[in-house]
Short mmCIF file of C-alpha atoms in Angstrom, two decimals:
data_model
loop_
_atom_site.label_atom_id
_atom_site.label_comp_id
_atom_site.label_asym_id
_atom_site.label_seq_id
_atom_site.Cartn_x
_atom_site.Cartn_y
_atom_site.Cartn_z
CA UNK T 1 27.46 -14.36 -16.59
CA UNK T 2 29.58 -10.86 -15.91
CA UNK T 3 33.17 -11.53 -17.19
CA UNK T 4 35.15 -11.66 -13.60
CA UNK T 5 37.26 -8.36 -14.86
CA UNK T 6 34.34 -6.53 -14.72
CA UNK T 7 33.48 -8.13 -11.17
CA UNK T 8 37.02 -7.59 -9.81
CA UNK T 9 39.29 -4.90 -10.60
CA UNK T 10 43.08 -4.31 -8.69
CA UNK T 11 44.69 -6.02 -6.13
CA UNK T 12 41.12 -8.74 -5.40
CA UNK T 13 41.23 -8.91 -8.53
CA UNK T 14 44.72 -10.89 -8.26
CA UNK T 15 43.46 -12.58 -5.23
CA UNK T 16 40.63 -13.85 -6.70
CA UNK T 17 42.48 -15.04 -9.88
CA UNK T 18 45.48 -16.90 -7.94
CA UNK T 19 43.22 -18.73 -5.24
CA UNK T 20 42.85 -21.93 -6.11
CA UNK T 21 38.77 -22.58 -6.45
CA UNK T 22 38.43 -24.56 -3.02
CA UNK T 23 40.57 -21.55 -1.45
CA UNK T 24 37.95 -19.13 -3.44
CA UNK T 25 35.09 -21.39 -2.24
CA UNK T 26 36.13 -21.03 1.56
CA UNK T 27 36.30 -17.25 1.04
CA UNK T 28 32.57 -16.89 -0.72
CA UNK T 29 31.31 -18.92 2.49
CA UNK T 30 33.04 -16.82 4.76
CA UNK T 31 32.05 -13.74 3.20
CA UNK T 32 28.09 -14.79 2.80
CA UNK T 33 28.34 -15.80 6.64
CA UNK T 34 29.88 -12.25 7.12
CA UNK T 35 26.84 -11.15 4.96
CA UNK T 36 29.33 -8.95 2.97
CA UNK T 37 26.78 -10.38 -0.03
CA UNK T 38 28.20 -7.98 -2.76
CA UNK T 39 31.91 -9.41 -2.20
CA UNK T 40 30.24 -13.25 -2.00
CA UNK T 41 28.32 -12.68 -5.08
CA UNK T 42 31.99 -11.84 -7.00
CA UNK T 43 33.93 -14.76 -5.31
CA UNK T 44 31.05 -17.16 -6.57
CA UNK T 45 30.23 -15.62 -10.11
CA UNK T 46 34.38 -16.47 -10.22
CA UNK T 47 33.70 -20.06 -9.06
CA UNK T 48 30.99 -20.57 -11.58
CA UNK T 49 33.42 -18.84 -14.30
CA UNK T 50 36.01 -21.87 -13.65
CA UNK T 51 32.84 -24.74 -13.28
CA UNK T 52 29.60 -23.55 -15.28
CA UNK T 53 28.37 -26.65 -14.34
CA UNK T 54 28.56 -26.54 -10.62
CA UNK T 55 25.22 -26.24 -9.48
CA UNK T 56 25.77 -25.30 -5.57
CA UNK T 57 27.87 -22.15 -7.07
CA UNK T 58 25.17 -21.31 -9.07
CA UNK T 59 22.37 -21.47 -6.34
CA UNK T 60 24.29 -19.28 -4.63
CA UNK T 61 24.94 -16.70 -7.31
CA UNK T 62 20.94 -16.33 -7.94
CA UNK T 63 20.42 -16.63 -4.03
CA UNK T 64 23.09 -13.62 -3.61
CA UNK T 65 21.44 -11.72 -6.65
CA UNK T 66 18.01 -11.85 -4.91
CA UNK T 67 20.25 -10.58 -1.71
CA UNK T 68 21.60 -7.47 -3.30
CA UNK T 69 18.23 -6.83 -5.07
CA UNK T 70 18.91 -8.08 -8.68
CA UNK T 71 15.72 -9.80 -8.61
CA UNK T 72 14.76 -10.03 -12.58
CA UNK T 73 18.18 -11.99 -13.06
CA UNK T 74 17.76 -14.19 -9.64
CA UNK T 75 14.57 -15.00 -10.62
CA UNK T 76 15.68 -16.24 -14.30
CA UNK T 77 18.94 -17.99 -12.65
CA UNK T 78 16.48 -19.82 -10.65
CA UNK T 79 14.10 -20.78 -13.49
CA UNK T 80 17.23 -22.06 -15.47
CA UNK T 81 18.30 -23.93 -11.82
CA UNK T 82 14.67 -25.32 -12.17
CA UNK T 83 14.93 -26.47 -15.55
CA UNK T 84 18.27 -28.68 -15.13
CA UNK T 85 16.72 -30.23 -10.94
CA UNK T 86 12.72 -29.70 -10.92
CA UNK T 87 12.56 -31.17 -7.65
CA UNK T 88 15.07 -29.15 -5.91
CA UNK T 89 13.37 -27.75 -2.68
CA UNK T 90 15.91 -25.31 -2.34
CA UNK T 91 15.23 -23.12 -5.60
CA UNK T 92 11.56 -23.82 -5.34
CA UNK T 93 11.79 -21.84 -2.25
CA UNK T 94 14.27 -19.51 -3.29
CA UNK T 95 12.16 -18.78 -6.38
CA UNK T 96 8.56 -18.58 -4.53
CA UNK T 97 10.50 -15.78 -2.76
CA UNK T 98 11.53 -13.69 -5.48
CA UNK T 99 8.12 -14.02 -6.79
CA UNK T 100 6.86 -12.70 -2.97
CA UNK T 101 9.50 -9.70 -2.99
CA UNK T 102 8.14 -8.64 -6.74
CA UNK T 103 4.58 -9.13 -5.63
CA UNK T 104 3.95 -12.10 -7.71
CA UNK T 105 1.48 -13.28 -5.49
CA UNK T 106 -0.06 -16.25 -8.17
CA UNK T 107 2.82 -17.44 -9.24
CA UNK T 108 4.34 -17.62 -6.18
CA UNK T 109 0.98 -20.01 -4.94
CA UNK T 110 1.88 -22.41 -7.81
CA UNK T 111 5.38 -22.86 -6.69
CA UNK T 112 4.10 -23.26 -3.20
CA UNK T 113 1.03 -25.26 -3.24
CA UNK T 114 3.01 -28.21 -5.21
CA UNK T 115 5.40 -27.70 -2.16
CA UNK T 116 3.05 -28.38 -0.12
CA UNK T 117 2.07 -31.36 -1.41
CA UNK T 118 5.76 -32.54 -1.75
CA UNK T 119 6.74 -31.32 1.39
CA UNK T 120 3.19 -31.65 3.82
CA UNK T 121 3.36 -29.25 7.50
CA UNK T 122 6.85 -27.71 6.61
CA UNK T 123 6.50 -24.53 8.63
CA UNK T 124 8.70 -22.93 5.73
CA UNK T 125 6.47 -23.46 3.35
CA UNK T 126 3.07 -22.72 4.94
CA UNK T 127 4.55 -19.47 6.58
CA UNK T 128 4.92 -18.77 2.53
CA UNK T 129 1.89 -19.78 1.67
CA UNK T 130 -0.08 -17.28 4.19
CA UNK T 131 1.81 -14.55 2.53
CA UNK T 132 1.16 -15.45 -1.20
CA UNK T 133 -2.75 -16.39 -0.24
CA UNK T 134 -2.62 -12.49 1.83
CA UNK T 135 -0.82 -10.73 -1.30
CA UNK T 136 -3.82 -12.56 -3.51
CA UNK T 137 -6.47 -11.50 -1.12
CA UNK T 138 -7.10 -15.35 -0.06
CA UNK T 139 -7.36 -13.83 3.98
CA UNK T 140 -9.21 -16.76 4.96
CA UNK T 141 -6.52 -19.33 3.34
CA UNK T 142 -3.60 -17.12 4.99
CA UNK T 143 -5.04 -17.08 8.21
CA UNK T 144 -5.09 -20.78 8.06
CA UNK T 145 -1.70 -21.34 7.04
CA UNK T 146 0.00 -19.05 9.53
CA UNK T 147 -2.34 -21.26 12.35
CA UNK T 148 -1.32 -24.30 10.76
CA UNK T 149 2.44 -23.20 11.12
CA UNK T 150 1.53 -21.79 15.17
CA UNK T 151 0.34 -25.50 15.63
CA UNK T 152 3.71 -27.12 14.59
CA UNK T 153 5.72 -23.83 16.27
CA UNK T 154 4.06 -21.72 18.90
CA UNK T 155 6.79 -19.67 18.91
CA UNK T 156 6.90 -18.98 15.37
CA UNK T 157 7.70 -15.28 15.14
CA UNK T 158 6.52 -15.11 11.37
CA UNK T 159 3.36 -16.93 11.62
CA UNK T 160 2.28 -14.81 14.89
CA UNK T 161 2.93 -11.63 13.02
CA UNK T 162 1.03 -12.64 9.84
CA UNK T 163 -1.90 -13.68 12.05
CA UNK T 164 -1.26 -10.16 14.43
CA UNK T 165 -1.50 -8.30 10.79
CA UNK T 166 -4.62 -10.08 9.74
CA UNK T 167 -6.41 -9.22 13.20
CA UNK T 168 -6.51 -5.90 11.74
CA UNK T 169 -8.12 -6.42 8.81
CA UNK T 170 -11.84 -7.12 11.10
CA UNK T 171 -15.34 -7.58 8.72
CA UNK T 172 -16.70 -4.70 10.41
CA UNK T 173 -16.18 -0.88 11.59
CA UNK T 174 -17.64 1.53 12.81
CA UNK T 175 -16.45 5.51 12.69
CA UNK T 176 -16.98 8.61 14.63
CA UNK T 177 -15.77 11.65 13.58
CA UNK T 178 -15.68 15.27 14.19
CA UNK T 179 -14.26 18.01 12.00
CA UNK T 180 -14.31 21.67 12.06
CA UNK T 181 -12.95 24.82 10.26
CA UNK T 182 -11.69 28.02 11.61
CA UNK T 183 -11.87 30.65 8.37
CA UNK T 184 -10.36 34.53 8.71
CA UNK T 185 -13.16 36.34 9.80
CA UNK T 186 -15.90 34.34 9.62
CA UNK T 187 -17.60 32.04 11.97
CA UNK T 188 -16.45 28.17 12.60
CA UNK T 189 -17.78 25.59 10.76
CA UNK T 190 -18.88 22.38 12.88
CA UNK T 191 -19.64 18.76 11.41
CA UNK T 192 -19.65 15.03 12.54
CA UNK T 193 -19.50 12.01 10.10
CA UNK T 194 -20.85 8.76 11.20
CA UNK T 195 -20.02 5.64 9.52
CA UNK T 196 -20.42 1.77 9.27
CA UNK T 197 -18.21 -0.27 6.80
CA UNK T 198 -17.93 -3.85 5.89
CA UNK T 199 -15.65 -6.28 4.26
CA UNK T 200 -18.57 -8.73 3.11
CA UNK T 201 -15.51 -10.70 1.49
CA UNK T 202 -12.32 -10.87 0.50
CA UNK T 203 -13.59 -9.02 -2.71
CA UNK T 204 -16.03 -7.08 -1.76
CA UNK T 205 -16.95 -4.23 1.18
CA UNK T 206 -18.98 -1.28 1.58
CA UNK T 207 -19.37 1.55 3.08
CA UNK T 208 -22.41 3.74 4.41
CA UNK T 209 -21.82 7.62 6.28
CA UNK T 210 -24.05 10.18 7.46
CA UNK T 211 -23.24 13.86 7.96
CA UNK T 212 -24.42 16.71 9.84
CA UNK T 213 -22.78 20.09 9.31
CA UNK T 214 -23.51 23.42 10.21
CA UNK T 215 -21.37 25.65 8.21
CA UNK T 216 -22.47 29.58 7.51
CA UNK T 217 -25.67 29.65 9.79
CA UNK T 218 -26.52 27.09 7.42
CA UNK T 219 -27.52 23.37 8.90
CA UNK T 220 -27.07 20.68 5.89
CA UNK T 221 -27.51 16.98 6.29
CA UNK T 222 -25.49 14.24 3.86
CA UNK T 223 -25.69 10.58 3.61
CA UNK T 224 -24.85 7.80 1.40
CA UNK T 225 -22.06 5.03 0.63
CA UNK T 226 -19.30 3.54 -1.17
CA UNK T 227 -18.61 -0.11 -2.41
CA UNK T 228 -15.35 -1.85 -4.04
CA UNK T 229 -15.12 -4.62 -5.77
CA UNK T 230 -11.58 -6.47 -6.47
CA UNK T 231 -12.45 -7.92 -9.91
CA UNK T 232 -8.61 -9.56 -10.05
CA UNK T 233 -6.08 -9.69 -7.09
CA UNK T 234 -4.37 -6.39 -8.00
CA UNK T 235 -7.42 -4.49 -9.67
CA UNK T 236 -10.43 -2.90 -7.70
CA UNK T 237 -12.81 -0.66 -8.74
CA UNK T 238 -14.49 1.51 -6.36
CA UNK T 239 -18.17 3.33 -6.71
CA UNK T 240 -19.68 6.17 -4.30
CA UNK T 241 -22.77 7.86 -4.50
CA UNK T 242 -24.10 10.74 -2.16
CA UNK T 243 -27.16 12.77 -1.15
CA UNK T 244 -28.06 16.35 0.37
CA UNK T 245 -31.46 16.97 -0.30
CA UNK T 246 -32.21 20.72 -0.14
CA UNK T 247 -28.47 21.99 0.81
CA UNK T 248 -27.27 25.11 -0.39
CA UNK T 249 -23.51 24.41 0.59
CA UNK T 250 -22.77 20.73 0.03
CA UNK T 251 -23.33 19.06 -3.18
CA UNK T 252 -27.03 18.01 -3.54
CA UNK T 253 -25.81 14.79 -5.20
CA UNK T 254 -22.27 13.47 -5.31
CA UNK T 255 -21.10 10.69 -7.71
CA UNK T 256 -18.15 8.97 -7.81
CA UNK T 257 -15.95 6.17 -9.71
CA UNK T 258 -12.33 4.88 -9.27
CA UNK T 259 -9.83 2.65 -10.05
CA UNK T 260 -6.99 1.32 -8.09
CA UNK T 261 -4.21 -1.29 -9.48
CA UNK T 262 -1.89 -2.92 -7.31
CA UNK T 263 1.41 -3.34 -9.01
CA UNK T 264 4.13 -5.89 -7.41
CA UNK T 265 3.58 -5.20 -3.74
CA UNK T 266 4.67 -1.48 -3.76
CA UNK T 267 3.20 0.91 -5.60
CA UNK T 268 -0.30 1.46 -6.53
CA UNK T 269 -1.50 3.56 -9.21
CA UNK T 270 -5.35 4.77 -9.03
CA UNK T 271 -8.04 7.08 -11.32
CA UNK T 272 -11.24 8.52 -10.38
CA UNK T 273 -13.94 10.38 -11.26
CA UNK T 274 -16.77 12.65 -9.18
CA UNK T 275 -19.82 14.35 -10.36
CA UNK T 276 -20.71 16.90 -7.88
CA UNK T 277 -24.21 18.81 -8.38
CA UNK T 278 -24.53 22.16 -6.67
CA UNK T 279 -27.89 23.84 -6.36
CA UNK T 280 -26.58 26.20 -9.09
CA UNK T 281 -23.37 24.54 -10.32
CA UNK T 282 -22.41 21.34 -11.85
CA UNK T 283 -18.63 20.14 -11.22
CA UNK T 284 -16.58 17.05 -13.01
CA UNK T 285 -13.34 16.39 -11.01
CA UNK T 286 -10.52 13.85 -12.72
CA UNK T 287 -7.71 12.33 -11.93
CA UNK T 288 -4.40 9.94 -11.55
CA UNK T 289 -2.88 9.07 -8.10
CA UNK T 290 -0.20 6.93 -6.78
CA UNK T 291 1.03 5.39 -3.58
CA UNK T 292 4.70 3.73 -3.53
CA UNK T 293 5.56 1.68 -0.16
CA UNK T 294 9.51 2.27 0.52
CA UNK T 295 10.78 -0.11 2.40
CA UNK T 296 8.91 -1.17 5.84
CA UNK T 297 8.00 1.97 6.91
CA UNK T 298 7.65 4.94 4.38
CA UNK T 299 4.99 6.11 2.64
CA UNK T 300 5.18 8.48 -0.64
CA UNK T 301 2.04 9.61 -1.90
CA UNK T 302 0.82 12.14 -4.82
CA UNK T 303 -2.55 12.43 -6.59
CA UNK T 304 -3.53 15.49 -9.33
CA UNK T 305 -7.31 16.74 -10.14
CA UNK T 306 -8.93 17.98 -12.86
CA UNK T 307 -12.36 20.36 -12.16
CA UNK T 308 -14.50 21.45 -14.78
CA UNK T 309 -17.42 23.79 -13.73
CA UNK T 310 -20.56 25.32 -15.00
CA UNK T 311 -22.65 27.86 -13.48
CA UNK T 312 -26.31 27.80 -13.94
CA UNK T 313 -27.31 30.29 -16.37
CA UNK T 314 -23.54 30.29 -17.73
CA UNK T 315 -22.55 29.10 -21.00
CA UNK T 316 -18.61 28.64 -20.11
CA UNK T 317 -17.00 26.10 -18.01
CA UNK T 318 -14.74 26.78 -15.12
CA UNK T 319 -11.47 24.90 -15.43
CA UNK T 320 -9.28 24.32 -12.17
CA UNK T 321 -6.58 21.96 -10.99
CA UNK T 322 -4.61 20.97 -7.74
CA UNK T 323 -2.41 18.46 -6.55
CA UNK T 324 -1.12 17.10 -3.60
CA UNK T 325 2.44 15.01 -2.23
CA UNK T 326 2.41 13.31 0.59
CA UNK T 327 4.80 11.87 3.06
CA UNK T 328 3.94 9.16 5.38
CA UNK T 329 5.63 6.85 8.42
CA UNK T 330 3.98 3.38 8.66
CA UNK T 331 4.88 1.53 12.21
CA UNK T 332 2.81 -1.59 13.77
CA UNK T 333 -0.13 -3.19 11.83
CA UNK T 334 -1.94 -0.35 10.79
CA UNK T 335 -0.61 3.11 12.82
CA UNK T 336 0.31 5.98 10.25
CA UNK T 337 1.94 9.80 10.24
CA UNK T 338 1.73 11.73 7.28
CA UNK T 339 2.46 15.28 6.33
CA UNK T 340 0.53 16.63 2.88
CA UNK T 341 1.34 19.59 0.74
CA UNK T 342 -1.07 20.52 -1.41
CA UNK T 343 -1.66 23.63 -4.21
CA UNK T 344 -4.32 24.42 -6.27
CA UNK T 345 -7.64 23.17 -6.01
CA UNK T 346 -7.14 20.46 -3.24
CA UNK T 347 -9.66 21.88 -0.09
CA UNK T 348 -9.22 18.66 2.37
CA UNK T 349 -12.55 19.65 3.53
CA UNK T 350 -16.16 18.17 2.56
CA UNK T 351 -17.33 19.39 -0.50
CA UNK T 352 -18.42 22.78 -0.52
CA UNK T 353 -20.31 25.67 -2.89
CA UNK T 354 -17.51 28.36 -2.24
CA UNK T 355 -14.51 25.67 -2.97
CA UNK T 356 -15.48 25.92 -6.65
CA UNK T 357 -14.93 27.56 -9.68
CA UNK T 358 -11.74 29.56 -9.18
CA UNK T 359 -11.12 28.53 -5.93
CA UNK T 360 -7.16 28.49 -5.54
CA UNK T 361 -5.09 27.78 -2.36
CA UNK T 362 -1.64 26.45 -0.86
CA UNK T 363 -2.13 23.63 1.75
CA UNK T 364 0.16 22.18 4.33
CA UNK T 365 -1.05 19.13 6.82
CA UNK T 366 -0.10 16.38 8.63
CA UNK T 367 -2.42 13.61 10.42
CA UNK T 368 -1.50 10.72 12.78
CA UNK T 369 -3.44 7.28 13.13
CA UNK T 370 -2.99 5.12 15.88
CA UNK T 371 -4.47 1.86 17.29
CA UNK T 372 -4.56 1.47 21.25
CA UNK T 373 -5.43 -2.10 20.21
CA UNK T 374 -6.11 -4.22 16.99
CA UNK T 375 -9.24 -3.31 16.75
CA UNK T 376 -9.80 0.37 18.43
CA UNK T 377 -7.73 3.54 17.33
CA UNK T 378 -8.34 7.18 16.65
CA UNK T 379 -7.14 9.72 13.70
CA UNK T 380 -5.96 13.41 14.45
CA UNK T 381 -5.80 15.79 11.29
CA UNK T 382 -5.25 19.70 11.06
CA UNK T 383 -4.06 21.29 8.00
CA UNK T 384 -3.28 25.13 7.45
CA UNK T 385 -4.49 26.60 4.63
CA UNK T 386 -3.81 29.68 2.50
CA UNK T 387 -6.16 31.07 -0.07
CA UNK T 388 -5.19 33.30 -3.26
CA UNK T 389 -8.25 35.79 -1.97
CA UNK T 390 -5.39 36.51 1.25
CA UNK T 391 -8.15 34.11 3.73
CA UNK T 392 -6.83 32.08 5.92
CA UNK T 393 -8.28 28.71 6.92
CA UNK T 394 -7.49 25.87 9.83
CA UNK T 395 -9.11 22.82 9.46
CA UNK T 396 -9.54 19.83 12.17
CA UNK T 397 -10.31 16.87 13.19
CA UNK T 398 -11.00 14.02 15.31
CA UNK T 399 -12.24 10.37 14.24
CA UNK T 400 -12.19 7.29 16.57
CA UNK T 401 -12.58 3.75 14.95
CA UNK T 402 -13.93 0.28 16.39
CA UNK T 403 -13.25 -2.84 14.57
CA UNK T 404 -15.02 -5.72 15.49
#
């Protein structure tokens, strides 16, 4: 426990050492109604100074550490709380939060599932449970418990939104998208991208696109797909594999593997690696990423790449590298703005023959997603783009989605 002359220093200090401890206890209520949680969180680390064994005081110390976002100690306050009253439904909620808030999605089920057998249809607990079985990628188990809790309350803000956020996540979509590119003194480049994608389970889904582009009086037709596979809640691996028989411009074949791990409910961190195979070049891109979810509504993002390529009929490789930061707004179930910087290597455009080898550029972008409903919505991108040969490039695009 902090020593109460590090909590309290001058004249609350004084206050806090002459009230008497039901005086002090009056004020640490007041204050946590007040939700002045830092100056509650003193008064009762005082309390528990006089009384270590008063166990209300110490509830409320870990309950006003998980407040104020001292989570690793709330959580082991809690644990000890657990130890001395196992059956105390107030830590075992308490503590199935914490575990929530750090993204502890399993160990938060086995706090809540015994819950739930000690405490059947208790809205509080099954509202829990849809976001510990959602955070473990259990969909069909949270969707049940946030109906279960709309059957006891209709008007259960919590469960409504948890079942609102999983209307998003629909088995099937279907994409339609057209992009273009507007290069210094040359003519555009047109293309449209036509996809169908599937969540076969909460572990697995797929992808399959098509492409037609005509780029450099050049027509060039791509297909293929992508699948992921969660192996473990927080760990998915990701494959991709692609085709352009004949093409001069895109890659002829296009392989890809990735990694993505889900750490607390926050950040991500991710890895990947493409094979791209040119009709006269072979390219091998690598790389870390990372996505970190501030709060409820920002999004930072930042990924680097690796490119190694060899000409045909060269005995050298070509090494190159870009990276990007980005900056995004999150707002309903699934609508996003994002603006993207980018130097180096990063194109934001398909694949192409002349975005290789020493290709070098500064990129600056933005993009806004938005659903009309849950399950329609479009995507706007343009990004501006400066190469080190003095070019200039715009690139565009328009992509409408149906969920079903």
């Amino acid at each position: 426990m902090v020593p109460l002359a590090l909590c309290c220093t001058g004249p609350a200090a004084a206050q806090v050492t002459a009230a008497t401890s039901s005086d002090l206890r009056l004020r640490a209520e007041q204050l946590r109604r007040d939700q002045r949680f830092g100056e509650a969180l003193r008064a009762y680390e005082a309390l528990v100074q006089r009384d270590p064994g008063n166990l209300e005081d110490r509830f409320w110390v870990a309950k006003l550490e998980s407040w104020t976002g001292k989570l690793e100690a709330a959580e082991s306050a809690f644990v000890q709380l657990l130890a001395e009253q196992p059956d105390d439904y107030d830590s075992r909620i308490a503590l199935a939060d914490i575990h929530l808030w750090r993204g502890h999605g399993v160990a938060a089920l086995t706090i809540l599932q015994s819950l739930n057998q000690s405490h059947p249809s208790d809205p509080e607990v099954l509202v829990r449970l849809g976001h510990a079985a959602e955070l473990t990628g259990d969909l069909r188990k949270a969707r049940g418990s946030f109906s279960e809790v709309i059957e006891i309350d209709p008007s259960d803000a919590r469960a409504r939104e948890g079942l609102r956020r999983l209307a998003t996540l629909s088995r099937w979509q279907a994409d339609l998208e057209y992009y273009g590119e507007q290069l210094s003194n040359q003519e555009s480049t047109n293309g449209v991208t036509i996809s169908l994608g599937c969540c076969a389970s909460d572990r697995l889904r797929w992808r399959t696109a098509a492409t037609l582009q005509e780029k450099l009086n050049s027509t060039e037709a791509r297909f293929g797909g992508e699948l992921a596979l969660r192996l473990i809640p927080p760990l998915e691996v990701q494959w991709s594999a692609y085709l352009a028989p004949g093409a001069a411009l895109l890659p002829q074949q296009a392989y890809g593997m990735g990694l993505s791990h889900k750490i607390a409910s926050r950040l991500v961190l991710s890895a990947d690696y493409r094979f791209l195979d040119f009709q006269d070049a072979r390219v091998h891109q690598a790389g870390p990423g990372l996505e970190l979810y501030a709060g409820r509504h920002w999004l930072l993002g930042g990924r680097y790449r690796y490119s190694s390529t060899r000409f045909n009929g060269t005995q050298g490789a070509v090494g190159n590298d870009g990276g990007s930061v980005t900056l995004g707004y999150i707002y309903g179930a699934a609508n996003l703005i994002r603006v993207v910087a980018a130097a180096g290597a990063e194109s934001f455009t398909q694949p192409s023959r002349e975005l290789i080898g020493e290709f070098r550029a500064h990129t600056i972008g933005g993009a806004w997603r938005h659903f009309l409903t849950a399950r329609m919505g479009f995507e706007v991108a343009y990004a501006h783009q400066s190469r080190s040969n003095n070019a200039r490039q715009d690139s565009y695009s328009l992509r409408v989605v149906q969920r079903w």
